XYZ file of C-alpha atoms in Angstrom:
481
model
C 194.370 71.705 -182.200
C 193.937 72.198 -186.021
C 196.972 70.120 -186.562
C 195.771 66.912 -184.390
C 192.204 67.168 -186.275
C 194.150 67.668 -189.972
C 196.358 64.134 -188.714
C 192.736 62.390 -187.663
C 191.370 63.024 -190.876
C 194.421 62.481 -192.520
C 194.512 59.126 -191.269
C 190.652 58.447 -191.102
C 191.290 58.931 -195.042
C 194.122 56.971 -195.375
C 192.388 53.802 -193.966
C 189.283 54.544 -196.060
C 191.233 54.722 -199.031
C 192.755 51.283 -197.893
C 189.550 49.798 -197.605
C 188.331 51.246 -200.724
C 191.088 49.400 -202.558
C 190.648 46.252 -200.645
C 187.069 46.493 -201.872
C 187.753 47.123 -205.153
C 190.549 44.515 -205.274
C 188.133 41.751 -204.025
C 185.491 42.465 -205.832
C 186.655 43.419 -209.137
C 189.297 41.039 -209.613
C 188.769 38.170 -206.847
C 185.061 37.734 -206.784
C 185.246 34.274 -208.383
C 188.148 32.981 -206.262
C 185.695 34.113 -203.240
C 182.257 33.230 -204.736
C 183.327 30.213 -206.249
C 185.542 28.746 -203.467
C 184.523 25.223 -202.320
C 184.435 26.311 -198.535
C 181.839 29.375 -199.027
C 179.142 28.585 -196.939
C 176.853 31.239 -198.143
C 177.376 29.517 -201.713
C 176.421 26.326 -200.370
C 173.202 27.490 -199.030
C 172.502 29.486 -202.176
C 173.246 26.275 -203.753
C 171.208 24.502 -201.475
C 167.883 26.673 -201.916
C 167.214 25.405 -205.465
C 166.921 21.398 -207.151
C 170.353 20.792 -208.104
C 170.615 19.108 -211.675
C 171.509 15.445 -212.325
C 174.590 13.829 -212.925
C 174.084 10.745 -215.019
C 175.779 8.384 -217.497
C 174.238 6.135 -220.037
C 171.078 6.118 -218.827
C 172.180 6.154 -214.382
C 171.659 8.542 -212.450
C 174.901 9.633 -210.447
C 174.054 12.606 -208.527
C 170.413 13.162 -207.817
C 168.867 16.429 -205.260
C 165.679 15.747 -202.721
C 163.441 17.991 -201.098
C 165.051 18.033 -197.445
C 164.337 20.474 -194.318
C 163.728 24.140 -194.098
C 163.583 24.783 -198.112
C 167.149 23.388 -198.925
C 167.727 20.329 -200.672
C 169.861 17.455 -199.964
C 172.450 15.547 -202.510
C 172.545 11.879 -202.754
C 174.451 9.101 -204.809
C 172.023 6.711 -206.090
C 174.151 4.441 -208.109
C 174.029 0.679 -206.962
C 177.698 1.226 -206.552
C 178.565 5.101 -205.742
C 182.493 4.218 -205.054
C 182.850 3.427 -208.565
C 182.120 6.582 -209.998
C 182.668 8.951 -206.984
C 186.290 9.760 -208.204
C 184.787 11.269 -211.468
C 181.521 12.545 -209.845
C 182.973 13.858 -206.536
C 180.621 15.375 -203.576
C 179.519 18.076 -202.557
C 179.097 18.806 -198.962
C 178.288 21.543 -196.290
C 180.732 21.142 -194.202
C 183.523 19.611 -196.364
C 183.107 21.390 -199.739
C 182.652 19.930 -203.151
C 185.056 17.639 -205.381
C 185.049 16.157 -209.346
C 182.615 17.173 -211.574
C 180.152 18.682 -208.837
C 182.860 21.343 -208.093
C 184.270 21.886 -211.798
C 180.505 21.962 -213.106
C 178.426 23.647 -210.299
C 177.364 26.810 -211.405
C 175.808 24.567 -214.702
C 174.577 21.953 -211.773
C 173.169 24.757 -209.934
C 171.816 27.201 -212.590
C 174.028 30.186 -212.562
C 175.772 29.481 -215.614
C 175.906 32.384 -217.815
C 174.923 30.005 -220.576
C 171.541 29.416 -218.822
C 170.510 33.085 -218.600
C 167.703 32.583 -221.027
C 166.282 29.476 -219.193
C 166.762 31.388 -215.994
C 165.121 34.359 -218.040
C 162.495 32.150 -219.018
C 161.386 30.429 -215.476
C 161.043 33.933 -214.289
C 158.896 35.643 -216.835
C 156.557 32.098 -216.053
C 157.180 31.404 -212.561
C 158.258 28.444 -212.366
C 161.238 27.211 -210.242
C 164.419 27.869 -210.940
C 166.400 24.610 -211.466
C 169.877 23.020 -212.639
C 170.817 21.757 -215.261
C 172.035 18.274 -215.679
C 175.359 17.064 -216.693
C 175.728 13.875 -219.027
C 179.129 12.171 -218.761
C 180.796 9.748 -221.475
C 181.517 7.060 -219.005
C 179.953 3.860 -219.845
C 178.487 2.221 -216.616
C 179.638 -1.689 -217.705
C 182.811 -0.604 -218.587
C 183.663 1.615 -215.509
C 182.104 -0.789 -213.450
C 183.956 -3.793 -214.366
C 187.205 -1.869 -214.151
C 186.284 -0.251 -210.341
C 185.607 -4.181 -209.384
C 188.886 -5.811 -210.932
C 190.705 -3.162 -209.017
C 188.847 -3.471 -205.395
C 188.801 -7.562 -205.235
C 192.038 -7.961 -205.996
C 192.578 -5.520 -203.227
C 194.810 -3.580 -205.441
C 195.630 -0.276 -205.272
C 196.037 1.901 -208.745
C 193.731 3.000 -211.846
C 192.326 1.610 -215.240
C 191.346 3.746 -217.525
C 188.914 3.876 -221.247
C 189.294 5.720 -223.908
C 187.414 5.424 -227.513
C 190.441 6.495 -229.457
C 188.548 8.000 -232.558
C 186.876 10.589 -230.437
C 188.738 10.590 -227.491
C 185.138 10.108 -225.093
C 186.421 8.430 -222.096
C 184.318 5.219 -221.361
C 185.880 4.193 -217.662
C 187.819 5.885 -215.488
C 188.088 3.703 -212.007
C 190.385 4.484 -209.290
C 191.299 2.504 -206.335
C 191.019 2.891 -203.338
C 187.697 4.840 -203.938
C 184.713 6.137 -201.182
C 181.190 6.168 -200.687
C 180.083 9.897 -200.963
C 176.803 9.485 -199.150
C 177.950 9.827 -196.070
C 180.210 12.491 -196.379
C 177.287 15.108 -197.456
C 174.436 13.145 -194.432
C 174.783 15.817 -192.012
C 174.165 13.066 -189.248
C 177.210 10.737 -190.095
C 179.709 13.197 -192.089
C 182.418 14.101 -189.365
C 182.979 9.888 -188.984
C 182.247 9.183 -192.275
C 185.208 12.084 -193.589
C 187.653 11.196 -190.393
C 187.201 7.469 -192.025
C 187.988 8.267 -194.933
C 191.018 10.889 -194.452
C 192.820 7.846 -192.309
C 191.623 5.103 -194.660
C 195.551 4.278 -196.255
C 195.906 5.176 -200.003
C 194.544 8.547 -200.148
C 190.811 7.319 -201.161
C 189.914 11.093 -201.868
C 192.435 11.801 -205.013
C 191.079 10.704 -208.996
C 194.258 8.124 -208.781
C 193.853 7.528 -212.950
C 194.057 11.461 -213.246
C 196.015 12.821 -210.255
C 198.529 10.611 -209.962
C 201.379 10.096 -211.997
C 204.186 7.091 -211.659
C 206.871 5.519 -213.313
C 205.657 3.879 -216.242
C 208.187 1.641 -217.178
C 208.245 -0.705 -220.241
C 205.396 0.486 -221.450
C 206.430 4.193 -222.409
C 208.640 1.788 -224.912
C 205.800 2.714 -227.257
C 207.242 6.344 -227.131
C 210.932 5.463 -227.608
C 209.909 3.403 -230.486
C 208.394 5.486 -232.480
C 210.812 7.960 -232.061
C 213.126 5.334 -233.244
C 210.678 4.464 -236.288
C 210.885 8.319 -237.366
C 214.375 8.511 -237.011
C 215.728 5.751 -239.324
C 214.871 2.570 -237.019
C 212.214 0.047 -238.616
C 210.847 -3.465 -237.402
C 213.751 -5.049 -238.961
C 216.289 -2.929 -237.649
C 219.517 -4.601 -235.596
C 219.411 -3.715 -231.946
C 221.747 -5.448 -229.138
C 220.183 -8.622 -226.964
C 222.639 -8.507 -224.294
C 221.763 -9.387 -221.091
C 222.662 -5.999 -219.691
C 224.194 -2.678 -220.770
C 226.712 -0.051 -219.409
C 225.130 3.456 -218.962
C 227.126 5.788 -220.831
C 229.711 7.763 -218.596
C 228.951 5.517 -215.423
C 230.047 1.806 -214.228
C 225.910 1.331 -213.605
C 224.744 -1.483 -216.226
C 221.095 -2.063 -216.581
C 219.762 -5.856 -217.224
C 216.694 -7.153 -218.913
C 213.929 -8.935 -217.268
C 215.647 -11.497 -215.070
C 219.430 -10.786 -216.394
C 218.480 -12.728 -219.889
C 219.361 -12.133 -223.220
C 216.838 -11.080 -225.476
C 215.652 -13.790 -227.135
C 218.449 -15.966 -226.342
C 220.468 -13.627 -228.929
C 223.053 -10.976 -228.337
C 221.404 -8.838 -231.506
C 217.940 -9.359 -232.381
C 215.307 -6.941 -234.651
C 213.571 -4.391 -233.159
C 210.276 -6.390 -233.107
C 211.747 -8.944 -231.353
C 213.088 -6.613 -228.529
C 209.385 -4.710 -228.433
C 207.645 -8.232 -228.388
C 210.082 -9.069 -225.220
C 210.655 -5.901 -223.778
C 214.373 -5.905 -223.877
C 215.883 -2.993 -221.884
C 219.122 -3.061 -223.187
C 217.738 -2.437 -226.733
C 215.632 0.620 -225.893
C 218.376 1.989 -223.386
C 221.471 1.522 -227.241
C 218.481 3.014 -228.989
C 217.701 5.658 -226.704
C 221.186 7.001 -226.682
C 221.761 6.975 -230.446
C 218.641 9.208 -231.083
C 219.822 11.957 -228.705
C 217.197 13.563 -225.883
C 215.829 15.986 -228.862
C 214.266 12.948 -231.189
C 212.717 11.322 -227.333
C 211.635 14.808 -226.016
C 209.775 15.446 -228.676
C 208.050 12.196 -229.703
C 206.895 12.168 -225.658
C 205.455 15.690 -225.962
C 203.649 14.666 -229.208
C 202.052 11.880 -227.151
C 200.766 13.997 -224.532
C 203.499 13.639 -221.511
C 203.303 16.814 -219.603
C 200.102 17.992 -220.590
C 196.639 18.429 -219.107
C 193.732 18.350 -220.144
C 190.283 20.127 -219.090
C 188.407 17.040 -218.208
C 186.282 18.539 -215.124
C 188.549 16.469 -212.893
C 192.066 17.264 -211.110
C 194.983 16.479 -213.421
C 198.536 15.805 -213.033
C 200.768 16.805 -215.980
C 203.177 13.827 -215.648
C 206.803 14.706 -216.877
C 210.014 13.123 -219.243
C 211.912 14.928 -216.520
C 215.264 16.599 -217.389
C 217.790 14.374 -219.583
C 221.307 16.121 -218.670
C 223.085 13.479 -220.343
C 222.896 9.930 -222.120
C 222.816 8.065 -219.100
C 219.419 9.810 -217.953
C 218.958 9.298 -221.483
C 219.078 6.032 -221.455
C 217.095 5.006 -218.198
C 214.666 7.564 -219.762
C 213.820 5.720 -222.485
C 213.030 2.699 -220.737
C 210.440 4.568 -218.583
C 212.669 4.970 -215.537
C 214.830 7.979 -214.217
C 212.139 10.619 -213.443
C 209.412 9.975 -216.147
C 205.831 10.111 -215.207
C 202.867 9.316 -216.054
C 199.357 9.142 -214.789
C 196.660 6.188 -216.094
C 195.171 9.027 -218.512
C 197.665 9.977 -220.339
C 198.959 6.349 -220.799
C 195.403 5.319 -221.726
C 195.744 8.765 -224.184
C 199.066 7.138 -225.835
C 197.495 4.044 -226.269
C 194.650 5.360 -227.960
C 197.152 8.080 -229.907
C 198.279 5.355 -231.873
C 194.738 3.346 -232.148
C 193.677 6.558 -234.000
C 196.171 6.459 -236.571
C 198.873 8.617 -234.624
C 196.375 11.175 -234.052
C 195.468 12.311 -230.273
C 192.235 13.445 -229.546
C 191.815 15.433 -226.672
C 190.034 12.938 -223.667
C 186.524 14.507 -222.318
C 184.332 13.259 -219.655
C 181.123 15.254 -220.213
C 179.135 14.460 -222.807
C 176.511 17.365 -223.078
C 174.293 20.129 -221.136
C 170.575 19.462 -220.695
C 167.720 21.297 -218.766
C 165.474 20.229 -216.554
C 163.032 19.290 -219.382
C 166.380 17.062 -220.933
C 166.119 19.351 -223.848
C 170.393 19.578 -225.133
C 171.515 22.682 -224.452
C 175.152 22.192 -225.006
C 177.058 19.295 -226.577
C 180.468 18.452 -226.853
C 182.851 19.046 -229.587
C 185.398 16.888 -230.442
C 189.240 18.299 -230.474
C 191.996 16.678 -231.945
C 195.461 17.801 -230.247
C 198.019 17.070 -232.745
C 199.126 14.465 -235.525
C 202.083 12.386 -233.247
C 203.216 10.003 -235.571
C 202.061 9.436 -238.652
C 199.304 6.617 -239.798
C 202.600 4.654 -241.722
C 204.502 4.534 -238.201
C 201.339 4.186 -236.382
C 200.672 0.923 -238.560
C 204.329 -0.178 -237.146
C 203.834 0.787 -233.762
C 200.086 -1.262 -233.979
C 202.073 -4.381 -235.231
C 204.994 -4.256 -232.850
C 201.674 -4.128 -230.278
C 200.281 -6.941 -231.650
C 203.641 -8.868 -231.318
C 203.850 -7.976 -228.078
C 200.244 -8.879 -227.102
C 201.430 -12.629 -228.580
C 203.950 -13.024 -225.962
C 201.930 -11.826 -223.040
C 199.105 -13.652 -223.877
C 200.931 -16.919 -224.121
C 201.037 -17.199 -228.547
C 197.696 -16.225 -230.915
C 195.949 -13.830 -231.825
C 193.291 -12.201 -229.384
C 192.532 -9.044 -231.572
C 194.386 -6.731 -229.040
C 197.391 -4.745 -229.416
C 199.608 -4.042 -226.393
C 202.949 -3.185 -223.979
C 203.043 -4.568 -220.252
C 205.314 -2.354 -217.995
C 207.089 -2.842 -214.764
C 208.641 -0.284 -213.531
C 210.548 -0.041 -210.278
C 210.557 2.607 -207.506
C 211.588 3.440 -204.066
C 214.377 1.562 -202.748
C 215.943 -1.615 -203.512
C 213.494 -4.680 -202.468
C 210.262 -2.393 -203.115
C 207.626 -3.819 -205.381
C 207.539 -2.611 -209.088
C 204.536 -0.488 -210.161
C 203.050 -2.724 -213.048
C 201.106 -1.476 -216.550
C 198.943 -2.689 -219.148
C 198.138 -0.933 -222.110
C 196.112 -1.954 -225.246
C 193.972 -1.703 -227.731
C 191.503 -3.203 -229.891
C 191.503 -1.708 -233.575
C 188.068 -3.099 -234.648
C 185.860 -1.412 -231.356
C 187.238 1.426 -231.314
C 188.922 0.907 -227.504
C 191.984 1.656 -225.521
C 192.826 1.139 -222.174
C 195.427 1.731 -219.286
C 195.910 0.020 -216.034
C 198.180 0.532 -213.289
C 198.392 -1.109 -210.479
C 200.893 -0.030 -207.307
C 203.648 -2.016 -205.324
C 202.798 -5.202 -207.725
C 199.524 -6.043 -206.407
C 200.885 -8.229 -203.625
C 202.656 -10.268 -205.753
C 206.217 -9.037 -204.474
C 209.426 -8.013 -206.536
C 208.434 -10.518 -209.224
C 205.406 -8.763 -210.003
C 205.178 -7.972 -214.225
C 202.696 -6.403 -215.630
C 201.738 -9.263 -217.619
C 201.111 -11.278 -214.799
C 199.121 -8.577 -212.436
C 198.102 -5.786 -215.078
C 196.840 -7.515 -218.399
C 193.873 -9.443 -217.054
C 192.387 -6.211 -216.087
C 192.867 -4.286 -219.264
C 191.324 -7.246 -220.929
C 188.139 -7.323 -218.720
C 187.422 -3.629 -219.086
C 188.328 -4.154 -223.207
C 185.759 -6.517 -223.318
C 183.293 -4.924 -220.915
C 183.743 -1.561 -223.040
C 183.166 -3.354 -226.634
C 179.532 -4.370 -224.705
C 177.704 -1.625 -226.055
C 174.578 -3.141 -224.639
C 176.640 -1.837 -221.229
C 176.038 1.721 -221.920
């Protein structure tokens, strides 16, 4: 008898001591994955009990709370055009949990921030409600909304993308196809309105100029070049204009743009080949750097890095370079390098700034409920990736480039198109535009997928550029902001 009672208790202790640790475990070192996770339904209605705080953006209100039933209060979008900005702004919903900056910023939005504790403090010791506080993002409404519409009424699919290079404040970030978060957080139309959306073709939910990251094509020249600029190479330098090139090792050859020579040459200068995009240039130069001189100059630029923007982020890659072949494909954007809008948008602007890359933001600063600051952002600069001599080259090369997509003059805009092809043979390229504008202060990427309906021919000057132009010249509107 003794024994069975000493195995009871035995065991009765052993599962208490289980449970003890369990308890300890969750609490101690998973409370935030718990507390904090977007499906907690006791979070939401904590959430829910007090006036969220705003989200806004030169002067518009994004994300707004109302008094609703029963104590709780209700989110809604009130911008004239919520799609635009709900890949930034996100939702946040009962039943389907919260996205973009409402789920990266919600304990600020919601007042649990542990650098509110004094306010919270303070509307204690005086009774008044407890509120958010509101979150102030960079974007500039002309800007992102001239980018979201190019985009949707072209019907294209794909992402555009501001940056002022100097600080590295991002003015637009539109991504297409897009949603309407109103009805995803109505209780009454929700379960439609997220079914909708979930079946809705091009993945509508996902920050496409953040999350997603494609072959960039001609335009990750900029990269190869000034890898080539700091390793001997100048705008003079001799590089082949043959129609097409043998790949190292293999019997593959790679052509330029429609099997021509470059320029009508079989050698041209370097300019030349940047201003026409010549593949087999960048694929000769490529190889005679080595995968060292390319690796790094892409890491200096930001490929395959992130950034802690408040929205989901892809880290984009170079890939793996296992020998001059790869190499070679590599440095014409093709093979297995990545990229997402941002961090072409962040290269642009890299070399805008002198060859030195500022670290993007979206949110601007913290304020209370009275719109008193309480936190402001700081700028960050990431690292020096050229320097301003080869920046100067790489600006000019971008100019000459610019010339020849723009049909001849001078527009003020420095730029690389890029088409880069995916999937199997016969698929539509991807096509990319990126540029700048030294005297505003501006840089931009666009991508748009599968050539925008315009078939294998697709280029990016042809389906890319106007975009990047429009949003250029929307974002140099201050009066926008």
């Amino acid at each position: 008898m003794n024994r069975s009672i000493r195995l009871v208790a035995g065991f009765a202790l052993l599962l208490t001591l289980v449970l003890l640790a369990n308890l300890t475990v969750i609490q101690a070192f998973r409370e935030d994955e718990y507390a904090n996770n977007a499906l907690n339904q006791r979070g939401f209605l904590e959430m829910k009990s007090i006036p969220r705080g705003q989200i806004a953006t030169g002067g518009m209100v994004l994300a707004a709370s109302r008094a609703g039933a029963e104590g709780f209060y209700d989110r809604s979008y009130p911008a004239d055009n919520p799609a635009a900005y709900a890949s930034v702004v996100g939702y946040l919903s009962d039943q389907y949990g919260a996205s973009g900056i409402e789920a990266s910023y919600n304990q600020v939005l919601n007042g649990t921030d542990d650098a509110l504790a004094t306010s919270r403090w303070w509307d204690t010791i005086t009774g008044k409600e407890t509120a958010g506080a509101n979150v102030e993002l960079t974007l500039n409404p002309n800007a992102q909304q001239v980018a979201h519409q190019q985009l949707v009424a072209n019907g294209y699919e794909g992402a555009a993308v501001a940056l002022r290079p100097s600080t590295g404040e991002v003015l637009a970030m539109a991504s297409s196809p897009s949603f309407d978060p109103n009805p995803i957080v109505n209780d009454a139309t929700a379960e439609q309105a997220w079914a909708e959306v979930n079946n809705q073709p091009g993945n509508p939910l996902i920050n496409h100029a953040s999350q997603e990251t494609l072959p960039p094509g001609s335009i990750f020249k900029i990269i190869t070049t000034a890898a080539g600029l700091q390793n001997g190479y100048s705008a003079d330098s001799r590089v082949t204009g043959a129609s097409e090139i043998t790949l190292p090792g293999t019997e593959t050859t790679l052509t330029n743009y429609g099997g021509q020579t470059c320029g009508g040459s079989e050698e041209v200068s370097l300019e030349t080949a940047f201003a026409l995009s010549c593949n087999t240039a960048f694929v000769e130069m490529g190889v005679d750097m080595g995968p060292d001189a390319l690796r790094q100059s892409a890491e200096a630029f930001g490929v395959g890095e992130t950034y802690d923007l408040g929205v989901p982020m892809a880290s984009g890659s170079l890939g793996e370079l296992p020998d001059a072949a790869a190499l070679g494909q590599s440095a014409i954007g093709q093979y297995d390098v990545t990229m997402s809008a941002l961090q072409a948008a962040v290269m642009a602007a890299t070399v805008a700034n002198d060859g030195l890359r500022m670290e993007p933001y979206l949110v601007d600063r913290i304020t209370g409920t009275d719109l008193r600051e309480l936190r402001s952002h700081d700028t960050h600069e990431v690292t020096q990736a050229v320097s301003p001599e080869i920046a100067d080259q790489l600006t000019d090369l971008m100019f000459a480039s610019e010339r020849n997509t723009a049909g001849g003059g001078d527009n003020g805009i420095a730029s690389k198109t890029g088409t880069a092809e995916h999937g199997p043979e016969g698929t539509p390229p991807h096509t990319w535009y990126v540029a700048f504008d030294p005297d505003a202060d501006v840089a931009v990427a666009v991508v748009v997928k599968n050539g925008g309906g315009y078939g294998t021919t697709a280029t990016g000057g042809q389906v890319a550029s106007p975009i990047g132009r429009a949003v250029l010249d929307a974002a140099r509107n201050e009066g926008g902001q």
